[in-house]
Coordinates of C-alpha atoms in Angstrom, one line a residue:
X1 CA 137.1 63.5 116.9
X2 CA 135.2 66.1 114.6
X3 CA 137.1 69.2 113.1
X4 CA 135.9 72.8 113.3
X5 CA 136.8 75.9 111.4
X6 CA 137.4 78.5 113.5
X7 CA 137.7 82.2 112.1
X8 CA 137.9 85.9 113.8
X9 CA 134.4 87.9 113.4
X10 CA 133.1 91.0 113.7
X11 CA 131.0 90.2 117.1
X12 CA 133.5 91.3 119.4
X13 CA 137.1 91.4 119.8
X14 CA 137.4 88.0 122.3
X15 CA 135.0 86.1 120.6
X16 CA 135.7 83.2 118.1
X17 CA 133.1 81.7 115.1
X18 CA 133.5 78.4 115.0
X19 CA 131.5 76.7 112.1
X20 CA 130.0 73.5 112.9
X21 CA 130.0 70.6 110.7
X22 CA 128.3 67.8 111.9
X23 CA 125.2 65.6 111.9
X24 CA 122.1 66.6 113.6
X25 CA 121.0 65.6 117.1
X26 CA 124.6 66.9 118.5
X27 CA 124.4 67.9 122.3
X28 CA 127.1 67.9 125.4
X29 CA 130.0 68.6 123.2
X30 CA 133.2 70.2 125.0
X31 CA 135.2 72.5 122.4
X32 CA 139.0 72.5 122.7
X33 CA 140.3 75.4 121.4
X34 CA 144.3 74.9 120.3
X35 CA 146.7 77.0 118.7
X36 CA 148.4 80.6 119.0
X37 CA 147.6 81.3 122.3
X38 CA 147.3 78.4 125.2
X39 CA 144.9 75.7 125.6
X40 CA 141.4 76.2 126.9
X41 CA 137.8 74.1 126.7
X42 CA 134.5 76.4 126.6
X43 CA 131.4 73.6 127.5
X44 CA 128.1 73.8 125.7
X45 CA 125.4 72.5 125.9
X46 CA 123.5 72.1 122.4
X47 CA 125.8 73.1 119.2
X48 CA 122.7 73.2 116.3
X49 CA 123.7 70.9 113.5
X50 CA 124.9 73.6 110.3
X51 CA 124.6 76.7 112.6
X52 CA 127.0 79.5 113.5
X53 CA 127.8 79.4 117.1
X54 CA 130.1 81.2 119.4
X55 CA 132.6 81.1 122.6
X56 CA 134.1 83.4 124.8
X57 CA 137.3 82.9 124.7
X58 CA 141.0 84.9 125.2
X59 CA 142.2 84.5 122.0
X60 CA 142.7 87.0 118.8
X61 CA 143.7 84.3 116.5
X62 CA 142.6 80.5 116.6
X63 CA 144.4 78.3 113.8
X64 CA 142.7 75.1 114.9
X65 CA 139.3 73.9 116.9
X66 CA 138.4 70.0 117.7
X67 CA 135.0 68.9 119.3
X68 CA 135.3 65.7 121.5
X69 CA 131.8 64.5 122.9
X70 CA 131.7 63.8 126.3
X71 CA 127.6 62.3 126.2
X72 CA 126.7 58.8 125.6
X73 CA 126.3 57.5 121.7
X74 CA 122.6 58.1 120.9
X75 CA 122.0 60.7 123.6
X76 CA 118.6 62.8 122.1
X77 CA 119.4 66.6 122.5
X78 CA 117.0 68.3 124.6
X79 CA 114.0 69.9 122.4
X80 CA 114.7 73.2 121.7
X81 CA 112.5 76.3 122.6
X82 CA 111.0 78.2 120.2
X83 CA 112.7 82.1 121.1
X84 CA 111.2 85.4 120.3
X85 CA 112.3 88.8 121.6
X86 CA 109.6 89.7 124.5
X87 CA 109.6 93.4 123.8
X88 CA 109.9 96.4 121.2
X89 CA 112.5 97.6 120.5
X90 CA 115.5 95.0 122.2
X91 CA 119.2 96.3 121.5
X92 CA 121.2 93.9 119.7
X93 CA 124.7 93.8 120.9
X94 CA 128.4 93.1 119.8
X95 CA 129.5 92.2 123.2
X96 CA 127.4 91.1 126.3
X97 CA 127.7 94.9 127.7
X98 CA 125.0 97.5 128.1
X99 CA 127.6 100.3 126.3
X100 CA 128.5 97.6 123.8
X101 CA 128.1 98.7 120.2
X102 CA 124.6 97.8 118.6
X103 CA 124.4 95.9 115.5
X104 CA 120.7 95.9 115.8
X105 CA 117.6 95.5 117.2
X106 CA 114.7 93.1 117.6
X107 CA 110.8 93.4 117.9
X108 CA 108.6 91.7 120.4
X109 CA 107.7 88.4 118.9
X110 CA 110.9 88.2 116.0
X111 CA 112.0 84.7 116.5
X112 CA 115.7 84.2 117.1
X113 CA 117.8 81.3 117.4
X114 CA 120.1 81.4 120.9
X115 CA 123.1 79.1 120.5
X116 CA 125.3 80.6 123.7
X117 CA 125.1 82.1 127.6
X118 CA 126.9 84.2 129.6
X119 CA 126.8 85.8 132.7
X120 CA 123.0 86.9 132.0
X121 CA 123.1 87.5 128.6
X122 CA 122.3 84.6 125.3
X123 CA 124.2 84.9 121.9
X124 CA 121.5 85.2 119.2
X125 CA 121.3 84.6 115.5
X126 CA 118.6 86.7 114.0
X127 CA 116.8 84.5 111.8
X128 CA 114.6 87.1 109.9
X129 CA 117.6 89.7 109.8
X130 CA 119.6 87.9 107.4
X131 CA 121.8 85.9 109.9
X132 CA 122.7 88.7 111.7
X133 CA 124.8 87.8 115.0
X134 CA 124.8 89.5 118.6
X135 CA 124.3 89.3 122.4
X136 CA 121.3 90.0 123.9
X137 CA 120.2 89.8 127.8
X138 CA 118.6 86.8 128.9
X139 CA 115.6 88.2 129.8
X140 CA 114.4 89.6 127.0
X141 CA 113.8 86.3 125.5
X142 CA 110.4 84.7 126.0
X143 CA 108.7 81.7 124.5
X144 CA 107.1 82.1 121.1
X145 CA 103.2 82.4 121.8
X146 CA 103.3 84.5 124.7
X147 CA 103.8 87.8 123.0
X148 CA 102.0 89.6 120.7
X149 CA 104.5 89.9 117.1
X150 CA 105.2 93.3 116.6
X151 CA 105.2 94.4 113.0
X152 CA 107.0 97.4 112.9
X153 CA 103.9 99.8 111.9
X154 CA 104.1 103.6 111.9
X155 CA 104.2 105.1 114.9
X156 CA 105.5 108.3 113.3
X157 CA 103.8 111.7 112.4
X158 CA 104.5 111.8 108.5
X159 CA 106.4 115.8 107.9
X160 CA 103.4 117.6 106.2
X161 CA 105.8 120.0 104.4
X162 CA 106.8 117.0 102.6
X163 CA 104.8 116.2 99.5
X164 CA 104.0 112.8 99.1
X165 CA 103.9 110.5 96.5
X166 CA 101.6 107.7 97.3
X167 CA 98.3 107.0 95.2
X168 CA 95.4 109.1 95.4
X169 CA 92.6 108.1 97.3
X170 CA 88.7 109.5 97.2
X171 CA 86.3 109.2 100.2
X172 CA 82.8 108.7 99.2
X173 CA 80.0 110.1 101.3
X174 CA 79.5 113.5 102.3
X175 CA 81.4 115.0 104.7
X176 CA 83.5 112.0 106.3
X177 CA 85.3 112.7 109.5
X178 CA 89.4 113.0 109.5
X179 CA 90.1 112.0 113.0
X180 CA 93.2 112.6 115.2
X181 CA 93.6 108.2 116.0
X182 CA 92.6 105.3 114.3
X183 CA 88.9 105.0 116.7
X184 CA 85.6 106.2 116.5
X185 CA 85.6 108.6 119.3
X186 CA 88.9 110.6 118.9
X187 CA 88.5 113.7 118.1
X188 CA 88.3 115.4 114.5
X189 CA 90.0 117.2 112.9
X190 CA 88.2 118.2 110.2
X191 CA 84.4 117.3 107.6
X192 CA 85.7 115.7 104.4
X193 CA 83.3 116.5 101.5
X194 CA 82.6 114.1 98.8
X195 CA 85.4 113.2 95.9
X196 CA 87.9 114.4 98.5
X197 CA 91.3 113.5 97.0
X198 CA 94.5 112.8 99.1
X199 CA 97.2 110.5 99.8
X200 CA 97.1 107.1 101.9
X201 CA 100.2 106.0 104.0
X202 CA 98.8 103.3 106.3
X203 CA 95.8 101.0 106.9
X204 CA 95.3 99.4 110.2
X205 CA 92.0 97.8 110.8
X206 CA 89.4 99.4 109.1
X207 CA 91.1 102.9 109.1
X208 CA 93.8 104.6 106.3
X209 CA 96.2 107.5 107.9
X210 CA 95.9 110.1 105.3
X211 CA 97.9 113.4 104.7
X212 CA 96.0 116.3 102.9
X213 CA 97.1 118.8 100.4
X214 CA 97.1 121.4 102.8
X215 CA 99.1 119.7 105.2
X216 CA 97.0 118.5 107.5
X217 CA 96.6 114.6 108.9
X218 CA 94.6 112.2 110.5
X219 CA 93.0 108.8 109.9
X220 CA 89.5 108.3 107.9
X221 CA 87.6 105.0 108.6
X222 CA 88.2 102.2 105.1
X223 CA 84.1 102.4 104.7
X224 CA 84.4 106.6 103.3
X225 CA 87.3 105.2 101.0
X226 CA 87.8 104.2 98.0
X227 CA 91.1 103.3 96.4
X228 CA 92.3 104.2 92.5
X229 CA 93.9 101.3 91.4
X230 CA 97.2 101.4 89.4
X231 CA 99.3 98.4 87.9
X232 CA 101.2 95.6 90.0
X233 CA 105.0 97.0 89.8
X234 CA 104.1 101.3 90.2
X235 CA 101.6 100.2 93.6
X236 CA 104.2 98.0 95.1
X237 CA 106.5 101.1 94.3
X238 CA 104.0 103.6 95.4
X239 CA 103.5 101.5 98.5
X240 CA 107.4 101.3 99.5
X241 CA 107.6 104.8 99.2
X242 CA 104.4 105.7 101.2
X243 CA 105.3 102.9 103.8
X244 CA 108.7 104.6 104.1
X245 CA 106.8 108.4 104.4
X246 CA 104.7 106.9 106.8
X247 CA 108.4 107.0 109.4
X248 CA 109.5 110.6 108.1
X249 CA 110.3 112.2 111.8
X250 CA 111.7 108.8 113.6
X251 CA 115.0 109.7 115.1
X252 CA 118.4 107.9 113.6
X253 CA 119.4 105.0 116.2
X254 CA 122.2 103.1 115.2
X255 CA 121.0 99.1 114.7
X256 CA 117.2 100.3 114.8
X257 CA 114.8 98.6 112.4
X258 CA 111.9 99.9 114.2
X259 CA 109.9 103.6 114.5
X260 CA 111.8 104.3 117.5
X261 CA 114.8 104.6 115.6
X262 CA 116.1 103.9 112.5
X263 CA 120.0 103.4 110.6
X264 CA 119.8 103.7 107.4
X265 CA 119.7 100.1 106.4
X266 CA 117.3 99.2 109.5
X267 CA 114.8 101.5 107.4
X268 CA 115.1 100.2 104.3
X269 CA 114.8 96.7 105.5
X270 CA 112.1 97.6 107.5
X271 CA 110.3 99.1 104.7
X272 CA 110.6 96.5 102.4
X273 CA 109.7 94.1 104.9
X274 CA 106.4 95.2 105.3
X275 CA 105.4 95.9 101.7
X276 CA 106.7 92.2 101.0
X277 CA 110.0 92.2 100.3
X278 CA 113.3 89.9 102.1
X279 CA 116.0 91.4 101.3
X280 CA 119.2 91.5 103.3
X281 CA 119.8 93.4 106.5
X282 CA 122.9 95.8 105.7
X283 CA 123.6 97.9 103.0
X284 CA 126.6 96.2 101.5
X285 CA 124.3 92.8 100.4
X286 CA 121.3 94.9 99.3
X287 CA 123.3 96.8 96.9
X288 CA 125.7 93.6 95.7
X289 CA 122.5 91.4 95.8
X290 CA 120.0 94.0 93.9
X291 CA 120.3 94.5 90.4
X292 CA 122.2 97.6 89.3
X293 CA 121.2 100.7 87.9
X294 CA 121.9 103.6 86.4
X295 CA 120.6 106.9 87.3
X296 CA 118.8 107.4 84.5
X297 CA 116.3 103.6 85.5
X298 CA 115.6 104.8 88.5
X299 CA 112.3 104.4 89.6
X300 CA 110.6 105.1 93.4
X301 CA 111.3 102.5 95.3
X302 CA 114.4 101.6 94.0
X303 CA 117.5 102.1 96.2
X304 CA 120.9 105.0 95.8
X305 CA 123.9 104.1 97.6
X306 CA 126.7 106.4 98.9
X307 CA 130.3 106.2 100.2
X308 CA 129.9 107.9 103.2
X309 CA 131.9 106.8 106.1
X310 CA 133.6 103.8 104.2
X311 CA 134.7 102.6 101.0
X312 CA 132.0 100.9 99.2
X313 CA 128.2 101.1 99.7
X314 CA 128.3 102.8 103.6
X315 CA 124.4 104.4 103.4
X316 CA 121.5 104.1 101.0
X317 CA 118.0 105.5 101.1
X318 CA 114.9 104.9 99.2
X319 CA 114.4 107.0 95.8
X320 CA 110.8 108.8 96.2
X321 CA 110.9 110.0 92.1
X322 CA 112.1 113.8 91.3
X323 CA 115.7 113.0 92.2
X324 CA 114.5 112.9 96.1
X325 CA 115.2 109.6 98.0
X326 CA 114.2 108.6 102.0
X327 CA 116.8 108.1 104.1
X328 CA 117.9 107.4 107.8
X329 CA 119.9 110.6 108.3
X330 CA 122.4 110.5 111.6
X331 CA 122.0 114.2 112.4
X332 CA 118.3 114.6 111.7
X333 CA 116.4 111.0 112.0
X334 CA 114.0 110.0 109.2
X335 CA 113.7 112.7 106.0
X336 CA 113.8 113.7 102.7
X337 CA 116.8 114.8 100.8
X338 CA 118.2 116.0 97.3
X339 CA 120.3 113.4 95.4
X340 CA 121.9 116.4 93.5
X341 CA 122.4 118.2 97.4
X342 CA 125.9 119.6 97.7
X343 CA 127.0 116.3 99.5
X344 CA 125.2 113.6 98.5
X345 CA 126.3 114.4 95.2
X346 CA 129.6 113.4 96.0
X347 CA 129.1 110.7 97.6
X348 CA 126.8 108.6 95.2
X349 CA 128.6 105.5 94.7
X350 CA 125.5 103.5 93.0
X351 CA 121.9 102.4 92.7
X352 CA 120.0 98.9 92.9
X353 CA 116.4 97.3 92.2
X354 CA 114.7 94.4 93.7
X355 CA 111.3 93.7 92.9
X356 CA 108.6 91.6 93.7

């Protein structure tokens, strides 16, 4: 008989983490659950050797877990499938409910790891979001291979009242067209003449999306372009900052990591994540994990930290340089705002740094 640690978590209210501890190749294991409340036995069928799994249960507090195998000695566990969410964006539950809570959300081709089922719906760890935990429905799981991955790239209008603070860029022959999408034959918007500078938020095959001094954007083929360089650490800081510019204008969505909707930490993982960077999902971890700052280091890219809704780091944003920082606001979506603004002032409770 093999002993289990079983704790309380955060997923939902009747569900138990129980830690598993044994060798690999485990399958057909029946989990007896003893202790405050009566005796019950929740069957499944693979428990991953080392990984977090977890069962649906009545209880509110276990004191003690057993595992007794009910499969022949040597039994091979089936092979397991290689998971990825199906589609963009896929709500990532606390419960297996439609109106439960989200803790986040997954993009088409994000591999997962599923280690339970109920009624329709599979309990997922999210490998690439730091270990994250929740229930998803069945069917929006598919077999790696059969979707196309879905980065995450802007699909949001940069504000053009905003001004940015990318690197500058010069398109080189005469007169080059700034185009409404990323194709030959969309329509322009307007003639660039030569040594034209501007700033460049995105590249996506062959094409930069571009934003104008005057306000005014579109997307210029790579060929008219030509990039000023700058050194290693302030383009990978100019680049964080224009990838996060490039989602100004995506509406706040609690758990979203994607263009369709952002929380605060969702965006700066996001962000990082494409210019990179791992760093961890939520913004407790990325402010205990980063190094810490003061005010006076800070440098674009880096990340501020407020006590907002909790004790402790509750939001954080992306400093932008000129005491301005990106954040996933919950009234008004993706914007700009003033650290020294009459509440985040207040609320400040630190900043971090991680680097490349």
């Amino acid at each position: 008989m093999a002993r289990l640690r079983a704790a309380q978590n955060s997923i939902a209210p009747a569900v138990t983490r129980v830690v598993v501890d044994l060798e690999a190749g485990v399958s057909g294991y029946t989990v007896g659950v003893t202790g405050a409340a009566p005796s019950w036995t929740i069957n499944l069928t693979v428990i991953p050797a080392g990984s977090v799994v977890a069962v649906e249960t009545e209880a509110r507090l276990i004191e003690e877990a057993t595992l007794e195998p009910h499969t022949l000695p040597g039994e091979e566990p089936p092979p397991k499938e290689a998971l990825v969410f199906a589609a963009s964006p896929t709500p990532v539950r606390e419960s297996p409910a439609e109106n439960a809570r989200r803790v986040s959300e997954g993009l088409a081709g994000e591999r997962i790891e599923a280690v339970a089922e109920l009624g329709g719906w599979r309990l997922v760890i999210l490998t690439e979001q730091d270990g994250l935990a929740g229930w998803v429905p069945s069917d929006s799981l598919t077999t790696e291979g059969k979707v196309e991955r879905d980065d995450g790239s802007v699909r949001a209008v940069p504000n053009p009242r905003t001004p940015p603070p990318g690197t500058p860029q010069t398109p080189q022959p005469d007169r080059a067209p700034l185009r409404a999408e990323a194709s030959e034959g969309s329509a322009i918007i307007a003639h660039l003449p030569a040594v034209t500078s501007f700033r460049a938020y995105r590249r996506r095959e062959g094409w930069y999306f571009i934003r104008l001094e005057d306000g005014r954007a579109g997307w210029v083929a790579a060929r008219y372009v030509e990039l000023e360089t700058a050194g290693p650490g302030e383009a990978w800081r100019q680049a964080v900052v224009a990838t996060a510019e490039g989602y100004l204008g995506s509406p706040y969505v609690w758990g979203g990591t994607s263009s369709s909707g952002f929380d605060c930490s969702g965006l700066v993982w996001r962000v990082y994540k494409q210019n990179g960077m791992e760093i961890p999902r939520t913004a407790g971890p990325q402010y205990r994990e980063g190094r810490r700052l003061t005010r006076g280091e800070l440098l674009p890219g880096d990340l501020v930290f407020f006590s907002t809704y909790s004790t402790g780091p509750s939001h954080v944003g992306i400093y932008a340089g000129d005491d301005r920082f990106i954040q996933a606001d919950s009234s008004d979506g993706v914007r700009y705002s003033d650290l020294d603004g009459v509440y985040w002032r207040d609320h400040i409770f630190g900043y971090s740094r991680w680097t490349p």
